[in-house]
Coordinates of C-alpha atoms in Angstrom, one line a residue:
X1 CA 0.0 0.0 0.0
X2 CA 1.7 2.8 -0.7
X3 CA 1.8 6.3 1.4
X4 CA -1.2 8.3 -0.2
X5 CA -2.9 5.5 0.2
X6 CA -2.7 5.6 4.2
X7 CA -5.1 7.9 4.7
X8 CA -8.3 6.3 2.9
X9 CA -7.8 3.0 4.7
X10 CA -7.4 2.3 7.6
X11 CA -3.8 1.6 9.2
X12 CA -2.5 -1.5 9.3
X13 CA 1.0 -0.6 11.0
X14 CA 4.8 -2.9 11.2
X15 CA 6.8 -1.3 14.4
X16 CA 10.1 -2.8 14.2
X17 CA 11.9 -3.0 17.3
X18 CA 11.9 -4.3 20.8
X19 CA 12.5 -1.4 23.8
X20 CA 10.5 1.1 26.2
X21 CA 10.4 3.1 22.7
X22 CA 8.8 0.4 20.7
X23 CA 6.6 0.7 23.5
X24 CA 5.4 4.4 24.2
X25 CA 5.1 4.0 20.0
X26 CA 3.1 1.5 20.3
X27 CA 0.9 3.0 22.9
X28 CA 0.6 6.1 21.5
X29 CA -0.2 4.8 17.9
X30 CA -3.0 2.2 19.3
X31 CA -5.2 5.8 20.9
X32 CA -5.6 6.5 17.1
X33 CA -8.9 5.8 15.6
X34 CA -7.0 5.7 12.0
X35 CA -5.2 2.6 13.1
X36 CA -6.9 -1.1 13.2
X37 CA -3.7 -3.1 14.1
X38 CA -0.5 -3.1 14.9
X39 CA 2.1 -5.5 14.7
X40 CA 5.3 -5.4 16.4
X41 CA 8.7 -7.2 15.7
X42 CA 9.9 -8.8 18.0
X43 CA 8.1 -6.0 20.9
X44 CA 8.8 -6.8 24.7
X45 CA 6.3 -7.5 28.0
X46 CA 5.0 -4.3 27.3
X47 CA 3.7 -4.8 23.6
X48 CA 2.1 -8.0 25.2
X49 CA 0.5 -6.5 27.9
X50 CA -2.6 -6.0 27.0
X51 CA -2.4 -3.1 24.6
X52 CA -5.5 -2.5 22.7
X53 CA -4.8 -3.3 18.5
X54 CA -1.2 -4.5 19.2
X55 CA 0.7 -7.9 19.1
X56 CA 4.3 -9.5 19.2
X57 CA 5.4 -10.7 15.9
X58 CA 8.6 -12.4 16.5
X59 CA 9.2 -14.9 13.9
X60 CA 11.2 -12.2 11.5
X61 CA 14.6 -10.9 12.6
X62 CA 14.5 -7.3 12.9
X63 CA 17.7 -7.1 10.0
X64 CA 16.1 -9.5 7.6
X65 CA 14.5 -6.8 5.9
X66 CA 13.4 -8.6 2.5
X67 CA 11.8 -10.9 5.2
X68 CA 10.2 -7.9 7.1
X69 CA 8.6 -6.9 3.5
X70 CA 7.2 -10.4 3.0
X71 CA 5.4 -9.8 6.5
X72 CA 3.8 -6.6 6.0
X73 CA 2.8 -8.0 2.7
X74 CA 1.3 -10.9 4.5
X75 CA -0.4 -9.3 7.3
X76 CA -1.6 -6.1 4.8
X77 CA 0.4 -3.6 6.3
X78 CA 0.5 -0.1 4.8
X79 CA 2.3 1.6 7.5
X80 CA 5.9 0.6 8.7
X81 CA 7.8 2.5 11.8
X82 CA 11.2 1.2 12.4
X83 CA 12.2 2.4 16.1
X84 CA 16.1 1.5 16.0
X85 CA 19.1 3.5 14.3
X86 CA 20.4 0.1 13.1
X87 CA 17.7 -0.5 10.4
X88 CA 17.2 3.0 9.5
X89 CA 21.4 2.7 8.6
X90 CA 20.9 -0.3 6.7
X91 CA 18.3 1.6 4.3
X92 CA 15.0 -0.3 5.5
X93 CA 12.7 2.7 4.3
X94 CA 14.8 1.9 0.4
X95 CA 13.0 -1.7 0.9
X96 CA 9.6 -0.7 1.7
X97 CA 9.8 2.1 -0.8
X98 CA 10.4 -0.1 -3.4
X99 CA 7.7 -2.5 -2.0
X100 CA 4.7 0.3 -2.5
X101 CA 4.7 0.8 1.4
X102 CA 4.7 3.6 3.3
X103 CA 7.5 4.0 6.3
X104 CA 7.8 6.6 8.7
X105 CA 11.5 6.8 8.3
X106 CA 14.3 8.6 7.0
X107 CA 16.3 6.7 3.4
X108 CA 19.7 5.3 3.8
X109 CA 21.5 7.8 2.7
X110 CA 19.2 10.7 5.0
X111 CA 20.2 8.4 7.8
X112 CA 24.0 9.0 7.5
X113 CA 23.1 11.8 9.6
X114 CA 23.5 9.3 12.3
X115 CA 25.1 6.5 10.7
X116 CA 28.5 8.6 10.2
X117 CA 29.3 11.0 12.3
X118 CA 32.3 12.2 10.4
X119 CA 29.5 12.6 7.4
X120 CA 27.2 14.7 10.3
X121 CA 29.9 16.6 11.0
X122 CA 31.2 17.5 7.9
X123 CA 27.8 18.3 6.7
X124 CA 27.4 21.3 9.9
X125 CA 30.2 22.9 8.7
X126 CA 28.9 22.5 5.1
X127 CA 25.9 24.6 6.1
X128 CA 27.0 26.7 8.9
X129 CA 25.2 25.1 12.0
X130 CA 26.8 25.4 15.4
X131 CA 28.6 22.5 16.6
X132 CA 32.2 21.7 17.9
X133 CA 35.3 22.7 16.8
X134 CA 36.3 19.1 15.4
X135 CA 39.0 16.8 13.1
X136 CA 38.5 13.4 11.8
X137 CA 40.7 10.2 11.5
X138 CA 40.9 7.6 9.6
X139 CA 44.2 6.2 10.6
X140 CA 45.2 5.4 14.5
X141 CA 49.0 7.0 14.0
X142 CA 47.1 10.6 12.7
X143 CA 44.6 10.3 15.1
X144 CA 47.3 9.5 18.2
X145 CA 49.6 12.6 17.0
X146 CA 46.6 15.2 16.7
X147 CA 45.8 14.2 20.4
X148 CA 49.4 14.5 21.5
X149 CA 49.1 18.3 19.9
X150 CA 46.1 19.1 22.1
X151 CA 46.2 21.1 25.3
X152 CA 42.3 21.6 26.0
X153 CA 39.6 19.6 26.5
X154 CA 38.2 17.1 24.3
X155 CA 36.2 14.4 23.0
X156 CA 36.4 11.2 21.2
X157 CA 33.8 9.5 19.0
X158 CA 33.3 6.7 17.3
X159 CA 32.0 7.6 13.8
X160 CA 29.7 4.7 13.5
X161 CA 26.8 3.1 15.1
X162 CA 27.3 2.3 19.3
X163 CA 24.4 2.4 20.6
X164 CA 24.8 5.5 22.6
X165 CA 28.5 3.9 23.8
X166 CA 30.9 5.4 21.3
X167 CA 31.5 8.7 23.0
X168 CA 34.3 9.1 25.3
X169 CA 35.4 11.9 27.9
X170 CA 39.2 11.4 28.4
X171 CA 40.0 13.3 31.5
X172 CA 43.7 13.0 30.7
X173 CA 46.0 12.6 27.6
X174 CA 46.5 8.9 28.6
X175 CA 42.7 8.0 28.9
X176 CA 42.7 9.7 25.6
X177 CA 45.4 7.7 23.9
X178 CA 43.4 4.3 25.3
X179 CA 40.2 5.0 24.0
X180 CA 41.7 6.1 20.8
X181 CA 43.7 2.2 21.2
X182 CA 40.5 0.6 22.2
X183 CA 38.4 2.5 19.6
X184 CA 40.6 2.4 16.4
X185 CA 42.9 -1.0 17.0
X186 CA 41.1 -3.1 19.7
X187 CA 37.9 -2.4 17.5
X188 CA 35.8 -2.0 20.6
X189 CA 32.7 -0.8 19.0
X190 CA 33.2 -3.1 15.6
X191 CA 33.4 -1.4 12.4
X192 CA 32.1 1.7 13.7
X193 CA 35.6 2.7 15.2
X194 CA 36.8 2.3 11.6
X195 CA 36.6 6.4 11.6
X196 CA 37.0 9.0 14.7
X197 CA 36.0 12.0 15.7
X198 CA 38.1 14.4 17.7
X199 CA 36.2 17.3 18.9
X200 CA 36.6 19.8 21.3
X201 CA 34.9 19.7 24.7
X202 CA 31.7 21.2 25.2
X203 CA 30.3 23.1 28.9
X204 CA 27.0 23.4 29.8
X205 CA 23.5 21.7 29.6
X206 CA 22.5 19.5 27.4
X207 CA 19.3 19.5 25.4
X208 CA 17.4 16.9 23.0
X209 CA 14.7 18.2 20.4
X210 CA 12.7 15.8 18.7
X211 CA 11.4 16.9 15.3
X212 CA 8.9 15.6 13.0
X213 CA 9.8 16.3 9.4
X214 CA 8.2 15.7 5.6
X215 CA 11.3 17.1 4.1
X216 CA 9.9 20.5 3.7
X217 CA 8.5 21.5 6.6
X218 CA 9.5 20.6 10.5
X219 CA 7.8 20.6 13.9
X220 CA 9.4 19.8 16.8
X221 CA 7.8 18.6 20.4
X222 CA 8.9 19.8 23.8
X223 CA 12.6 20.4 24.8
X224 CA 13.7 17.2 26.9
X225 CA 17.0 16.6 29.0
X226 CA 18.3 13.0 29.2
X227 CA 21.1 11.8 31.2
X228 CA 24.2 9.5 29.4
X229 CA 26.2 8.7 32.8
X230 CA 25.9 5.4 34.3
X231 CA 26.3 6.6 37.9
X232 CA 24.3 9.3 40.1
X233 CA 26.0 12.4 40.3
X234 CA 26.6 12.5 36.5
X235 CA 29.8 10.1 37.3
X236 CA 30.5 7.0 34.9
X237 CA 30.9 6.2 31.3
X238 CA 28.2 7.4 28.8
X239 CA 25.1 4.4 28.1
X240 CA 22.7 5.6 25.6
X241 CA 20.5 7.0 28.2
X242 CA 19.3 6.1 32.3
X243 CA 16.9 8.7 32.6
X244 CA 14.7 11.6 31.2
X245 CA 12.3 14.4 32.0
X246 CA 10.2 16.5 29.8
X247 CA 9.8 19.4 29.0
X248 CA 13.0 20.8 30.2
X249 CA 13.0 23.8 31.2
X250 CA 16.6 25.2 30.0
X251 CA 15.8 27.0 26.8
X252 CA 13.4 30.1 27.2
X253 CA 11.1 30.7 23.9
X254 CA 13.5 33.4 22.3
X255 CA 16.4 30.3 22.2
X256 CA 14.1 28.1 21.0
X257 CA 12.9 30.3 18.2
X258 CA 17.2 30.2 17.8
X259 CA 17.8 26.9 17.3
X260 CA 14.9 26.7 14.9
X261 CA 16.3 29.5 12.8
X262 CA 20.2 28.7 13.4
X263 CA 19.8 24.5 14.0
X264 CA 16.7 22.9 12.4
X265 CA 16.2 25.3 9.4
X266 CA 19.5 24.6 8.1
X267 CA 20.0 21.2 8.5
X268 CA 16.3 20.1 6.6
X269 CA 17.7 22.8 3.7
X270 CA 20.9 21.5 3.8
X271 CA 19.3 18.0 3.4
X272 CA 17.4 18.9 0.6
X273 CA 20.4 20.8 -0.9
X274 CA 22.4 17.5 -0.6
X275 CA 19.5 15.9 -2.6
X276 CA 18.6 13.6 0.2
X277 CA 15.4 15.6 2.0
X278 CA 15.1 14.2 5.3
X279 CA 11.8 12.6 6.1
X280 CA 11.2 11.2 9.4
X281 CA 12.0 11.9 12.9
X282 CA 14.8 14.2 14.0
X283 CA 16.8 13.6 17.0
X284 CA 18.9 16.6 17.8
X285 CA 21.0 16.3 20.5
X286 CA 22.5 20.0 21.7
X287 CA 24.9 21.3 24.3
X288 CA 23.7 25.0 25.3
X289 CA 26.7 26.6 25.6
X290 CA 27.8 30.2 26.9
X291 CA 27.9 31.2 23.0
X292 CA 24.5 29.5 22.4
X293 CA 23.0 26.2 21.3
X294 CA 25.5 23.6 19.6
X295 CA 25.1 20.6 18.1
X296 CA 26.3 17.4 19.9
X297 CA 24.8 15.1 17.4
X298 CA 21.9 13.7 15.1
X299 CA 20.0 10.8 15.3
X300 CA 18.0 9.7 12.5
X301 CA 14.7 8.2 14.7
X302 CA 13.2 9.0 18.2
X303 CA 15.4 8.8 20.7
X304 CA 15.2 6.4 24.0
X305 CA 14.6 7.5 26.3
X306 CA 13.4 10.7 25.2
X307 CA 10.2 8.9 23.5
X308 CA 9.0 7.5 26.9
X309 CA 9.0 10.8 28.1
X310 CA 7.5 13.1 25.6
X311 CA 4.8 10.9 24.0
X312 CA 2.9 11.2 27.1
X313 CA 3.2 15.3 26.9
X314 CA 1.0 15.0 23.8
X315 CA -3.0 16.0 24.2
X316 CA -5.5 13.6 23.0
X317 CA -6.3 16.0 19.8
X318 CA -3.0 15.1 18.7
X319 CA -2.9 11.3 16.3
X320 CA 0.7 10.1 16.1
X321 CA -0.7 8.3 13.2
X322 CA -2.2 11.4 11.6
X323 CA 1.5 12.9 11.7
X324 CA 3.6 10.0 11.0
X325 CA 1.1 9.5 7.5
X326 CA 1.4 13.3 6.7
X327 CA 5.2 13.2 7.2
X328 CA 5.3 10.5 4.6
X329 CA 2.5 12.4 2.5
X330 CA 4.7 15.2 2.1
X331 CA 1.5 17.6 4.5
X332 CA 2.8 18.1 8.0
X333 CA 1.9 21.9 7.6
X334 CA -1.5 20.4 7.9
X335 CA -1.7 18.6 11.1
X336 CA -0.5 20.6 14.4
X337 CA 0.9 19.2 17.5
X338 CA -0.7 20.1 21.3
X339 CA 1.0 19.6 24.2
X340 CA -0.6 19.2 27.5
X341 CA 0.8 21.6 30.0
X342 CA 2.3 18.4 32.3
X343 CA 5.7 17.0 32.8
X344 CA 7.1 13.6 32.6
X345 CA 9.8 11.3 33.4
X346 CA 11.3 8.1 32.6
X347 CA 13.9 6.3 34.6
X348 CA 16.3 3.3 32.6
X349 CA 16.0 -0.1 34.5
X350 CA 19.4 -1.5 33.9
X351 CA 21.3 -5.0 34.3
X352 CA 24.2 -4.6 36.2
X353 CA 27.2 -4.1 34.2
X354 CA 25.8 -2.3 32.0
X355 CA 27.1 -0.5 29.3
X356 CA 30.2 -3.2 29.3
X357 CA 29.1 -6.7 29.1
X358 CA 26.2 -7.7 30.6
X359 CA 23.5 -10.7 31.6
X360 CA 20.4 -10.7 29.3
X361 CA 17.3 -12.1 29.8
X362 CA 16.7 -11.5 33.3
X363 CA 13.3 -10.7 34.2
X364 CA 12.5 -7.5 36.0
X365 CA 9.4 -7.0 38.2
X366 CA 8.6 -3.1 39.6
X367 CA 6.4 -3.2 42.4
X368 CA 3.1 -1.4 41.7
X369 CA 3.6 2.4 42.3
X370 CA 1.2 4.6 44.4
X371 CA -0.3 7.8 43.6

C-alpha cells in the first residue's frame, strides 16, 4: 500500500523493534482511531501486555529486511515504523519504498546523519550550523599525533553506530590515547571505530529536540534533558540514556525560536540541498553553551529515552498516526501538535554491568507504584 494510500484506509501498521520506545510507540499509535492493528517485531512485555490493537510478531529478525517486507505484505500492512538506528542505517525505508509501502523513516542515505558522524559533521560545517570545533581520522597513528598536539579539553567519538557507547570523555592525555587504542585498534565498537572523531569539549546543559519532518517543513515537540552517565552524580561512562524528563525547562522561547532558525532550518535545507530531504523523525542532541545552542549530534529516529518521556506530553487531539502519514505524504503543515501543560519522566532499568558486558534475559518485576 503505498503512502497516499494511508489515509483512505485504515492503518495497518509494522513497528520494528523491541525497547520502552517500541513501546510508548506502540501506545501512543493504538489511541488513534486511524489505526486497526499493529504489529510489532519482536516488541517486549510491554507490547504483550494488554495493549489494545497490538501484538508481538517475533518470527522475522529485525535485519532480515526482505523478510520484514514479506510480513507486511502478509499481514496487509500499509504503515511501517522502524524504532532503532540500526535498520534506519541499513536503508529499510529503500525496501519498503520499493515495496509500494509507506515508512515513517528517514532513506539510507538521509540516515548517515547518524550512521556517520564524520558525514554529520562534515555536513554542519557545510551549512554553517553550530557545533564543535572538530577533526576526523581515519588512521590510528594521525589520530594518536593530533591528540598528542592538544592542550584543551576534548572528545572522542566513534563515527559509526554504538548504541549510545561510542562517546568518550578522556580526563587525561593517557585516557585519551586508550580510548583512541580501544576504539581504532582493539575495535571496541566493531566497524564503527573504523573512523573518529576528535572534537573539542563542550560546557554546559545538554538538550534533545525531537522533530517531525516531511522534508519540507519541521515541527518539533517539547525540549527534553536525558542523562548519558551510568552513575548518580553524573559520574560514569556514557550508556545511551538512564533517565529523562520532559519538557525541560533550560531553553526560554527566544532560544528556542534560535535553534529553529540557526539549528533545524539549516539542517532540513541543507538536506534537501544535498539531494537527500530528510523525512522522518529528527533527533537533535545540543549542548547549550555560553555562545548558544550547539550541536552534539543527530540521530536519525526517536530517541530512548526521550520517547518514553514526551509521547505522554502529547493531548489527546494530537494522532501520532495522523503525523507520521502526513510526514510521509509530504502535508505536516497540515496537522499541528498540542502539548498538555504536564511534565514527565522516565527512569532506565538496567542489568548490572551495563554499558560493558552484561546478563540478558533476566526478568524484572517493579512493584506497583502509588499515587
Amino acid at each position: 500500500m503505498s503512502a497516499q494510500d494511508c489515509r483512505r484506509e485504515p492503518l495497518r501498521v509494522l513497528l520494528v523493534g523491541g525497547g520502552g520506545r517500541e513501546h510508548a510507540l506502540a501506545w501512543k499509535l493504538s489511541q488513534s482511531p486511524l489505526v486497526e492493528e499493529i504489529f510489532v517485531v519482536p516488541g517486549n512485555g510491554g507490547t504483550a501486555a494488554g495493549l489494545a490493537k497490538v501484538s508481538n510478531v517475533v518470527a522475522t529478525p529485525t535485519d532480515d529486511y526482505p523478510g520484514l517486507v514479506d510480513l507486511a505484505r502478509s499481514l496487509r500492512v500499509n504503515l511501517v515504523v522502524p524504532g532503532p538506528e540500526g535498520p534506519l542505517v541499513d536503508g529499510i525505508e529503500g525496501y519498503f519504498r520499493a515495496a509500494n509501502i509507506a515508512c515513517f523513516g528517514p532513506s539510507k542515505e538521509a540516515a548517515r546523519l547518524e550512521g556517520s558522524k564524520v558525514f554529520s559533521k562534515d555536513f554542519m560545517l557545510r551549512y554553517n550550523v553550530p557545533t564543535a570545533k572538530y577533526c576526523s581520522f581515519g588512521d590510528h597513528d594521525s589520530a594518536q599525533k593530533y591528540v598528542n598536539t592538544t592542550s584543551h579539553p576534548i572528545v572522542i567519538k566513534a563515527s559509526g553506530l554504538a548504541a549510545g557507547k561510542g562517546v568518550i570523555i578522556p580526563q587525561s592525555n593517557d585516557e585519551a590515547l586508550v580510548a583512541l587504542r580501544e576504539i581504532m585498534l582493539d575495535r571496541k565498537f566493531g566497524d564503527a571505530g573504523k573512523d573518529v572523531v576528535v572534537e573539542e569539549f563542550l560546557e554546559g546543559d545538554e538538550l534533545s529536540i525531537l522533530t517531525f519532518s516531511d522534508g519540507m517543513t519541521f515541527k518539533s515537540m517539547p525540549p527534553a534533558q536525558d542523562h548519558k552517565r551510568i552513575y548518580d552524580g553524573d559520574k560514569g561512562p556514557n550508556t545511551g540514556g538512564m533517565g529523562c524528563y520532559a519538557p525541560a525547562k533550560i531553553p526560554s522561547p527566544s532560544m528556542l525560536d534560535d535553534i529553529d532558525r540557526t539549528i533545524l532550518e539549516p539542517t532540513f535545507d541543507g538536506m534537501r540541498k544535498e539531494g537527500i530531504p530528510f523525512t522522518g523523525m529528527l533527533f537533535t542532541g545540543l549542548m547549550i553553551t555560553k555562545s548558544g545552542p550547539k550541536v552534539l549530534e543527530y540521530n536519525a529516529r526517536f530517541g530512548d529515552p526521550e520517547t518514553q518521556t514526551l509521547l505522554p506530553l502529547l493531548s489527546s487531539r494530537t494522532d501520532l498516526a495522523e503525523i507520521m502519514t502526513a510526514c510521509v505524504e509530504h502535508r505536516l503543515e497540515e496537522v499541528s501538535i498540542e502539548v498538555e501543560p504536564k511534565a514527565c519522566v522516565a527512569v532506565v532499568a538496567a542489568s548490572g554491568g551495563y554499558p560493558g558486558s552484561y546478563r540478558q534475559g533476566d526478568e524484572i518485576r517493579i512493584d506497583p507504584l502509588s499515587d
